[in-house]
Amino acid sequence: MYWSGSLLTLSIVHLWTDIVVLFSLILCHLHIEFLVRIWKDCITGLTREERAYQYVLTHATPGDPDSILEAFDVWCSKVEFISNIGPKKGKILDRLLMEQSPLTVLELGAHCGYSTVRIARSLPLGARLYSIEMDQRNAAIAEKIIRLAGFDDDTLIVNPSDEVIPRLRSDYNLERLDFVFMDHWKKCYLPDLQTLEGSGLLGKGSMILADNVLFPGAPKFLRHLRRSGLYQWKIHRATLEYSKGIRDGMAELVYQGVK
């Protein structure tokens, strides 16, 4: 028993050592990426998102959403990382949109327009997409990308999500949201979800898809899903966009209503 306990303890120590080393390597990689990004910002006079837009503008076919997404994917995987949903997790988003055929969609975190284009191309005729982006410079890029893809940018809302969500009913005459895609600040996931719950815009069957719930992670959001009893939910396991070794996942929620 003594040796079994010792071996078990040793195995646990080795496991935790491996986890700590892996996490340290990830943080080191992200820190280097950040420093390189700052350096490029200084020498080019452009933000990372603006550099990506310049690449897409010169390598994609105007009016062709697929071409625009492919150009983004090449840039983000081979030139400079940007935290779009990416092609692998994007296929999950595509499939859910095709299955649900939502008529009203809310996107929290348009960033530079990648996911906005991805959503717009999958929507049925007559559907409305409301995209929120709080950063004005990123929103300006998103507007250009959306127009380049051939879509209408009238519903790109430049304001923090916690200011917009309470006004969706009064300012945009929304009665119900069929689908919500969350890919903004992870600390906003839970308060924004609770605001949506209190707004009356979620109906039985409304779907929410939240990206990056495992990395960087949204533990309070996941805890709420487990405890609230308001949702049927599951995690789609994946890797971080444009990476191979960093485990991530998306949470799929289907609202069941107040019991």
mmCIF file of C-alpha atoms in Angstrom:
data_model
loop_
_atom_site.group_PDB
_atom_site.id
_atom_site.type_symbol
_atom_site.label_atom_id
_atom_site.label_comp_id
_atom_site.label_asym_id
_atom_site.label_seq_id
_atom_site.Cartn_x
_atom_site.Cartn_y
_atom_site.Cartn_z
ATOM 1 C CA MET A 1 0.000 0.000 0.000
ATOM 2 C CA TYR A 2 2.892 2.318 0.785
ATOM 3 C CA TRP A 3 4.418 1.854 -2.652
ATOM 4 C CA SER A 4 1.052 2.206 -4.405
ATOM 5 C CA GLY A 5 0.458 5.474 -2.592
ATOM 6 C CA SER A 6 3.939 6.698 -3.425
ATOM 7 C CA LEU A 7 3.541 5.830 -7.095
ATOM 8 C CA LEU A 8 0.149 7.546 -7.198
ATOM 9 C CA THR A 9 1.592 10.669 -5.582
ATOM 10 C CA LEU A 10 4.517 10.632 -8.003
ATOM 11 C CA SER A 11 2.158 10.285 -10.968
ATOM 12 C CA ILE A 12 0.065 13.221 -9.767
ATOM 13 C CA VAL A 13 3.197 15.352 -9.291
ATOM 14 C CA HIS A 14 4.369 14.488 -12.809
ATOM 15 C CA LEU A 15 0.921 15.284 -14.227
ATOM 16 C CA TRP A 16 0.768 18.666 -12.533
ATOM 17 C CA THR A 17 4.343 19.401 -13.621
ATOM 18 C CA ASP A 18 3.386 18.679 -17.227
ATOM 19 C CA ILE A 19 0.308 20.912 -16.914
ATOM 20 C CA VAL A 20 2.320 23.770 -15.405
ATOM 21 C CA VAL A 21 5.010 23.459 -18.100
ATOM 22 C CA LEU A 22 2.409 23.398 -20.887
ATOM 23 C CA PHE A 23 0.566 26.398 -19.441
ATOM 24 C CA SER A 24 3.868 28.284 -19.060
ATOM 25 C CA LEU A 25 4.747 27.578 -22.686
ATOM 26 C CA ILE A 26 1.340 28.821 -23.815
ATOM 27 C CA LEU A 27 1.708 32.033 -21.797
ATOM 28 C CA CYS A 28 5.228 32.533 -23.150
ATOM 29 C CA HIS A 29 3.969 32.058 -26.713
ATOM 30 C CA LEU A 30 1.115 34.530 -26.178
ATOM 31 C CA HIS A 31 3.504 37.055 -24.609
ATOM 32 C CA ILE A 32 5.846 36.816 -27.602
ATOM 33 C CA GLU A 33 2.879 37.205 -29.968
ATOM 34 C CA PHE A 34 1.830 40.332 -28.072
ATOM 35 C CA LEU A 35 5.310 41.872 -28.248
ATOM 36 C CA VAL A 36 5.592 41.124 -31.977
ATOM 37 C CA ARG A 37 2.168 42.664 -32.513
ATOM 38 C CA ILE A 38 3.175 45.885 -30.701
ATOM 39 C CA TRP A 39 6.371 46.058 -32.761
ATOM 40 C CA LYS A 40 4.422 45.654 -36.018
ATOM 41 C CA ASP A 41 1.923 48.294 -34.921
ATOM 42 C CA CYS A 42 4.799 50.736 -34.427
ATOM 43 C CA ILE A 43 6.636 50.110 -37.693
ATOM 44 C CA THR A 44 3.539 49.931 -39.924
ATOM 45 C CA GLY A 45 1.354 52.556 -38.255
ATOM 46 C CA LEU A 46 -1.528 50.087 -38.582
ATOM 47 C CA THR A 47 -3.309 47.885 -36.099
ATOM 48 C CA ARG A 48 -3.251 44.104 -36.494
ATOM 49 C CA GLU A 49 -6.844 44.197 -37.739
ATOM 50 C CA GLU A 50 -6.003 46.913 -40.285
ATOM 51 C CA ARG A 51 -3.101 44.836 -41.582
ATOM 52 C CA ALA A 52 -5.428 41.858 -41.964
ATOM 53 C CA TYR A 53 -7.928 44.005 -43.856
ATOM 54 C CA GLN A 54 -5.235 45.171 -46.282
ATOM 55 C CA TYR A 55 -4.360 41.541 -46.978
ATOM 56 C CA VAL A 56 -7.988 40.506 -47.475
ATOM 57 C CA LEU A 57 -8.619 43.502 -49.722
ATOM 58 C CA THR A 58 -5.801 42.484 -52.059
ATOM 59 C CA HIS A 59 -6.282 38.697 -51.961
ATOM 60 C CA ALA A 60 -10.059 38.117 -51.819
ATOM 61 C CA THR A 61 -12.782 38.466 -54.438
ATOM 62 C CA PRO A 62 -15.269 41.269 -53.635
ATOM 63 C CA GLY A 63 -18.796 39.970 -53.206
ATOM 64 C CA ASP A 64 -17.586 36.432 -52.459
ATOM 65 C CA PRO A 65 -17.925 35.655 -48.717
ATOM 66 C CA ASP A 66 -16.085 32.326 -49.042
ATOM 67 C CA SER A 67 -13.098 34.020 -50.663
ATOM 68 C CA ILE A 68 -12.974 36.641 -47.918
ATOM 69 C CA LEU A 69 -13.070 34.033 -45.155
ATOM 70 C CA GLU A 70 -10.355 31.992 -46.867
ATOM 71 C CA ALA A 71 -8.103 35.056 -47.147
ATOM 72 C CA PHE A 72 -8.640 35.771 -43.440
ATOM 73 C CA ASP A 73 -7.794 32.168 -42.570
ATOM 74 C CA VAL A 74 -4.543 32.303 -44.550
ATOM 75 C CA TRP A 75 -3.511 35.548 -42.842
ATOM 76 C CA CYS A 76 -4.410 34.362 -39.347
ATOM 77 C CA SER A 77 -2.789 30.942 -39.670
ATOM 78 C CA LYS A 78 0.370 31.908 -41.568
ATOM 79 C CA VAL A 79 1.041 35.609 -40.989
ATOM 80 C CA GLU A 80 -0.476 37.019 -37.789
ATOM 81 C CA PHE A 81 -2.857 35.480 -35.265
ATOM 82 C CA ILE A 82 -6.284 37.057 -34.816
ATOM 83 C CA SER A 83 -8.868 35.433 -32.571
ATOM 84 C CA ASN A 84 -11.600 34.833 -35.141
ATOM 85 C CA ILE A 85 -13.674 31.706 -34.671
ATOM 86 C CA GLY A 86 -11.640 30.161 -37.502
ATOM 87 C CA PRO A 87 -12.555 27.463 -40.028
ATOM 88 C CA LYS A 88 -12.783 24.408 -37.741
ATOM 89 C CA LYS A 89 -15.059 25.823 -35.053
ATOM 90 C CA GLY A 90 -16.669 27.911 -37.789
ATOM 91 C CA LYS A 91 -18.072 24.731 -39.330
ATOM 92 C CA ILE A 92 -19.941 24.051 -36.086
ATOM 93 C CA LEU A 93 -21.410 27.557 -36.237
ATOM 94 C CA ASP A 94 -22.321 27.035 -39.903
ATOM 95 C CA ARG A 95 -24.081 23.744 -39.164
ATOM 96 C CA LEU A 96 -26.102 25.114 -36.258
ATOM 97 C CA LEU A 97 -27.223 28.124 -38.302
ATOM 98 C CA MET A 98 -28.291 25.880 -41.178
ATOM 99 C CA GLU A 99 -30.211 23.597 -38.790
ATOM 100 C CA GLN A 100 -31.891 26.412 -36.872
ATOM 101 C CA SER A 101 -32.602 28.813 -39.795
ATOM 102 C CA PRO A 102 -32.884 31.741 -37.336
ATOM 103 C CA LEU A 103 -34.649 34.924 -38.390
ATOM 104 C CA THR A 104 -33.150 37.159 -35.707
ATOM 105 C CA VAL A 105 -29.481 36.791 -34.739
ATOM 106 C CA LEU A 106 -27.391 38.737 -32.245
ATOM 107 C CA GLU A 107 -23.598 38.697 -32.501
ATOM 108 C CA LEU A 108 -21.656 39.888 -29.468
ATOM 109 C CA GLY A 109 -18.153 40.767 -30.639
ATOM 110 C CA ALA A 110 -17.972 41.445 -34.376
ATOM 111 C CA HIS A 111 -14.241 42.227 -34.046
ATOM 112 C CA CYS A 112 -13.065 42.713 -37.636
ATOM 113 C CA GLY A 113 -16.046 41.121 -39.363
ATOM 114 C CA TYR A 114 -14.949 37.511 -39.918
ATOM 115 C CA SER A 115 -17.706 35.878 -37.891
ATOM 116 C CA THR A 116 -20.235 38.466 -39.104
ATOM 117 C CA VAL A 117 -19.627 37.390 -42.699
ATOM 118 C CA ARG A 118 -19.661 33.746 -41.674
ATOM 119 C CA ILE A 119 -23.050 34.161 -40.002
ATOM 120 C CA ALA A 120 -24.569 36.343 -42.726
ATOM 121 C CA ARG A 121 -23.806 33.879 -45.506
ATOM 122 C CA SER A 122 -25.667 31.099 -43.647
ATOM 123 C CA LEU A 123 -28.866 32.981 -42.840
ATOM 124 C CA PRO A 124 -32.177 32.427 -44.641
ATOM 125 C CA LEU A 125 -33.719 35.136 -46.795
ATOM 126 C CA GLY A 126 -35.314 37.854 -44.676
ATOM 127 C CA ALA A 127 -33.270 37.153 -41.543
ATOM 128 C CA ARG A 128 -31.785 40.037 -39.545
ATOM 129 C CA LEU A 129 -28.312 40.064 -37.988
ATOM 130 C CA TYR A 130 -27.474 42.558 -35.231
ATOM 131 C CA SER A 131 -23.716 42.729 -34.596
ATOM 132 C CA ILE A 132 -22.213 44.540 -31.626
ATOM 133 C CA GLU A 133 -18.603 45.720 -31.451
ATOM 134 C CA MET A 134 -17.439 48.149 -28.777
ATOM 135 C CA ASP A 135 -14.044 49.050 -30.322
ATOM 136 C CA GLN A 136 -14.510 51.808 -32.903
ATOM 137 C CA ARG A 137 -11.374 50.990 -34.917
ATOM 138 C CA ASN A 138 -12.291 47.314 -35.139
ATOM 139 C CA ALA A 139 -15.879 48.235 -36.007
ATOM 140 C CA ALA A 140 -14.610 50.380 -38.896
ATOM 141 C CA ILE A 141 -12.702 47.350 -40.234
ATOM 142 C CA ALA A 142 -15.739 45.112 -39.739
ATOM 143 C CA GLU A 143 -17.901 47.555 -41.681
ATOM 144 C CA LYS A 144 -15.491 47.442 -44.626
ATOM 145 C CA ILE A 145 -15.258 43.642 -44.534
ATOM 146 C CA ILE A 146 -19.044 43.236 -44.392
ATOM 147 C CA ARG A 147 -19.478 45.540 -47.384
ATOM 148 C CA LEU A 148 -16.645 43.819 -49.251
ATOM 149 C CA ALA A 149 -18.508 40.520 -48.804
ATOM 150 C CA GLY A 150 -21.629 42.080 -50.305
ATOM 151 C CA PHE A 151 -23.710 42.302 -47.132
ATOM 152 C CA ASP A 152 -25.552 45.189 -45.482
ATOM 153 C CA ASP A 153 -23.801 46.749 -42.480
ATOM 154 C CA ASP A 154 -26.783 48.737 -41.193
ATOM 155 C CA THR A 155 -27.044 46.615 -38.060
ATOM 156 C CA LEU A 156 -23.423 46.928 -36.921
ATOM 157 C CA ILE A 157 -23.812 48.610 -33.538
ATOM 158 C CA VAL A 158 -20.731 50.341 -32.092
ATOM 159 C CA ASN A 159 -21.218 50.338 -28.337
ATOM 160 C CA PRO A 160 -20.538 48.091 -25.324
ATOM 161 C CA SER A 161 -22.849 45.092 -25.179
ATOM 162 C CA ASP A 162 -24.117 45.910 -21.690
ATOM 163 C CA GLU A 163 -25.449 49.225 -23.035
ATOM 164 C CA VAL A 164 -26.968 47.800 -26.212
ATOM 165 C CA ILE A 165 -28.727 44.651 -25.000
ATOM 166 C CA PRO A 166 -31.186 46.455 -22.683
ATOM 167 C CA ARG A 167 -32.180 48.713 -25.617
ATOM 168 C CA LEU A 168 -32.640 46.066 -28.314
ATOM 169 C CA ARG A 169 -36.385 45.943 -27.792
ATOM 170 C CA SER A 170 -36.960 49.705 -27.702
ATOM 171 C CA ASP A 171 -34.358 50.844 -30.250
ATOM 172 C CA TYR A 172 -34.587 48.002 -32.777
ATOM 173 C CA ASN A 173 -38.141 46.709 -32.217
ATOM 174 C CA LEU A 174 -36.867 43.243 -31.424
ATOM 175 C CA GLU A 175 -39.341 40.856 -29.841
ATOM 176 C CA ARG A 176 -37.266 37.667 -29.825
ATOM 177 C CA LEU A 177 -33.760 36.459 -30.540
ATOM 178 C CA ASP A 178 -33.552 33.089 -32.248
ATOM 179 C CA PHE A 179 -29.761 32.794 -32.123
ATOM 180 C CA VAL A 180 -26.982 34.532 -30.182
ATOM 181 C CA PHE A 181 -23.270 34.153 -30.927
ATOM 182 C CA MET A 182 -20.909 35.252 -28.140
ATOM 183 C CA ASP A 183 -17.267 35.937 -28.951
ATOM 184 C CA HIS A 184 -16.438 39.151 -27.091
ATOM 185 C CA TRP A 185 -14.767 39.695 -23.716
ATOM 186 C CA LYS A 186 -15.131 36.446 -21.758
ATOM 187 C CA LYS A 187 -15.789 38.338 -18.506
ATOM 188 C CA CYS A 188 -18.912 39.738 -20.207
ATOM 189 C CA TYR A 189 -20.387 36.335 -21.073
ATOM 190 C CA LEU A 190 -22.251 35.805 -17.806
ATOM 191 C CA PRO A 191 -23.568 39.356 -17.196
ATOM 192 C CA ASP A 192 -24.665 39.640 -20.845
ATOM 193 C CA LEU A 193 -26.384 36.247 -20.720
ATOM 194 C CA GLN A 194 -28.207 37.260 -17.535
ATOM 195 C CA THR A 195 -29.230 40.552 -19.151
ATOM 196 C CA LEU A 196 -30.624 38.615 -22.114
ATOM 197 C CA GLU A 197 -32.510 36.332 -19.721
ATOM 198 C CA GLY A 198 -34.070 39.331 -18.025
ATOM 199 C CA SER A 199 -34.866 41.136 -21.277
ATOM 200 C CA GLY A 200 -37.540 38.712 -22.397
ATOM 201 C CA LEU A 201 -35.818 38.366 -25.796
ATOM 202 C CA LEU A 202 -34.972 34.706 -25.263
ATOM 203 C CA GLY A 203 -37.827 32.353 -26.028
ATOM 204 C CA LYS A 204 -38.100 28.591 -25.658
ATOM 205 C CA GLY A 205 -35.720 27.118 -28.217
ATOM 206 C CA SER A 206 -33.525 30.223 -28.572
ATOM 207 C CA MET A 207 -29.925 29.091 -29.084
ATOM 208 C CA ILE A 208 -26.747 30.660 -27.735
ATOM 209 C CA LEU A 209 -23.300 29.621 -28.966
ATOM 210 C CA ALA A 210 -20.372 30.893 -26.887
ATOM 211 C CA ASP A 211 -16.791 30.572 -28.127
ATOM 212 C CA ASN A 212 -13.594 30.130 -26.073
ATOM 213 C CA VAL A 213 -15.326 28.899 -22.924
ATOM 214 C CA LEU A 214 -12.371 26.627 -22.088
ATOM 215 C CA PHE A 215 -9.511 28.869 -23.265
ATOM 216 C CA PRO A 216 -9.124 31.636 -22.227
ATOM 217 C CA GLY A 217 -12.198 30.310 -20.429
ATOM 218 C CA ALA A 218 -15.448 31.526 -18.903
ATOM 219 C CA PRO A 219 -15.823 29.546 -15.641
ATOM 220 C CA LYS A 220 -18.549 31.723 -14.100
ATOM 221 C CA PHE A 221 -20.575 31.460 -17.309
ATOM 222 C CA LEU A 222 -20.275 27.654 -17.297
ATOM 223 C CA ARG A 223 -21.158 27.499 -13.611
ATOM 224 C CA HIS A 224 -24.343 29.446 -14.333
ATOM 225 C CA LEU A 225 -25.304 26.972 -17.067
ATOM 226 C CA ARG A 226 -24.947 24.060 -14.680
ATOM 227 C CA ARG A 227 -26.878 25.667 -11.841
ATOM 228 C CA SER A 228 -29.600 27.764 -13.492
ATOM 229 C CA GLY A 229 -31.682 24.953 -14.992
ATOM 230 C CA LEU A 230 -32.651 27.302 -17.827
ATOM 231 C CA TYR A 231 -30.798 25.508 -20.606
ATOM 232 C CA GLN A 232 -30.082 22.287 -22.328
ATOM 233 C CA TRP A 233 -26.399 22.640 -23.086
ATOM 234 C CA LYS A 234 -23.257 20.881 -24.213
ATOM 235 C CA ILE A 235 -19.621 21.660 -24.988
ATOM 236 C CA HIS A 236 -18.180 21.242 -28.470
ATOM 237 C CA ARG A 237 -14.546 20.314 -27.802
ATOM 238 C CA ALA A 238 -12.003 21.803 -30.184
ATOM 239 C CA THR A 239 -8.645 23.552 -30.284
ATOM 240 C CA LEU A 240 -8.005 27.270 -30.146
ATOM 241 C CA GLU A 241 -8.487 28.863 -33.556
ATOM 242 C CA TYR A 242 -5.443 28.629 -35.851
ATOM 243 C CA SER A 243 -3.584 26.446 -33.348
ATOM 244 C CA LYS A 244 -3.013 22.724 -32.802
ATOM 245 C CA GLY A 245 -2.083 22.186 -29.184
ATOM 246 C CA ILE A 246 -4.286 24.538 -27.156
ATOM 247 C CA ARG A 247 -7.533 22.879 -26.129
ATOM 248 C CA ASP A 248 -10.688 24.963 -26.290
ATOM 249 C CA GLY A 249 -14.413 24.537 -26.746
ATOM 250 C CA MET A 250 -17.702 26.217 -27.550
ATOM 251 C CA ALA A 251 -20.806 26.048 -25.365
ATOM 252 C CA GLU A 252 -24.094 25.377 -27.137
ATOM 253 C CA LEU A 253 -27.142 26.430 -25.097
ATOM 254 C CA VAL A 254 -30.817 25.966 -25.895
ATOM 255 C CA TYR A 255 -33.063 28.115 -23.703
ATOM 256 C CA GLN A 256 -35.884 26.178 -22.012
ATOM 257 C CA GLY A 257 -37.595 29.090 -20.318
ATOM 258 C CA VAL A 258 -38.256 29.791 -16.663
ATOM 259 C CA LYS A 259 -39.565 26.727 -14.860
#
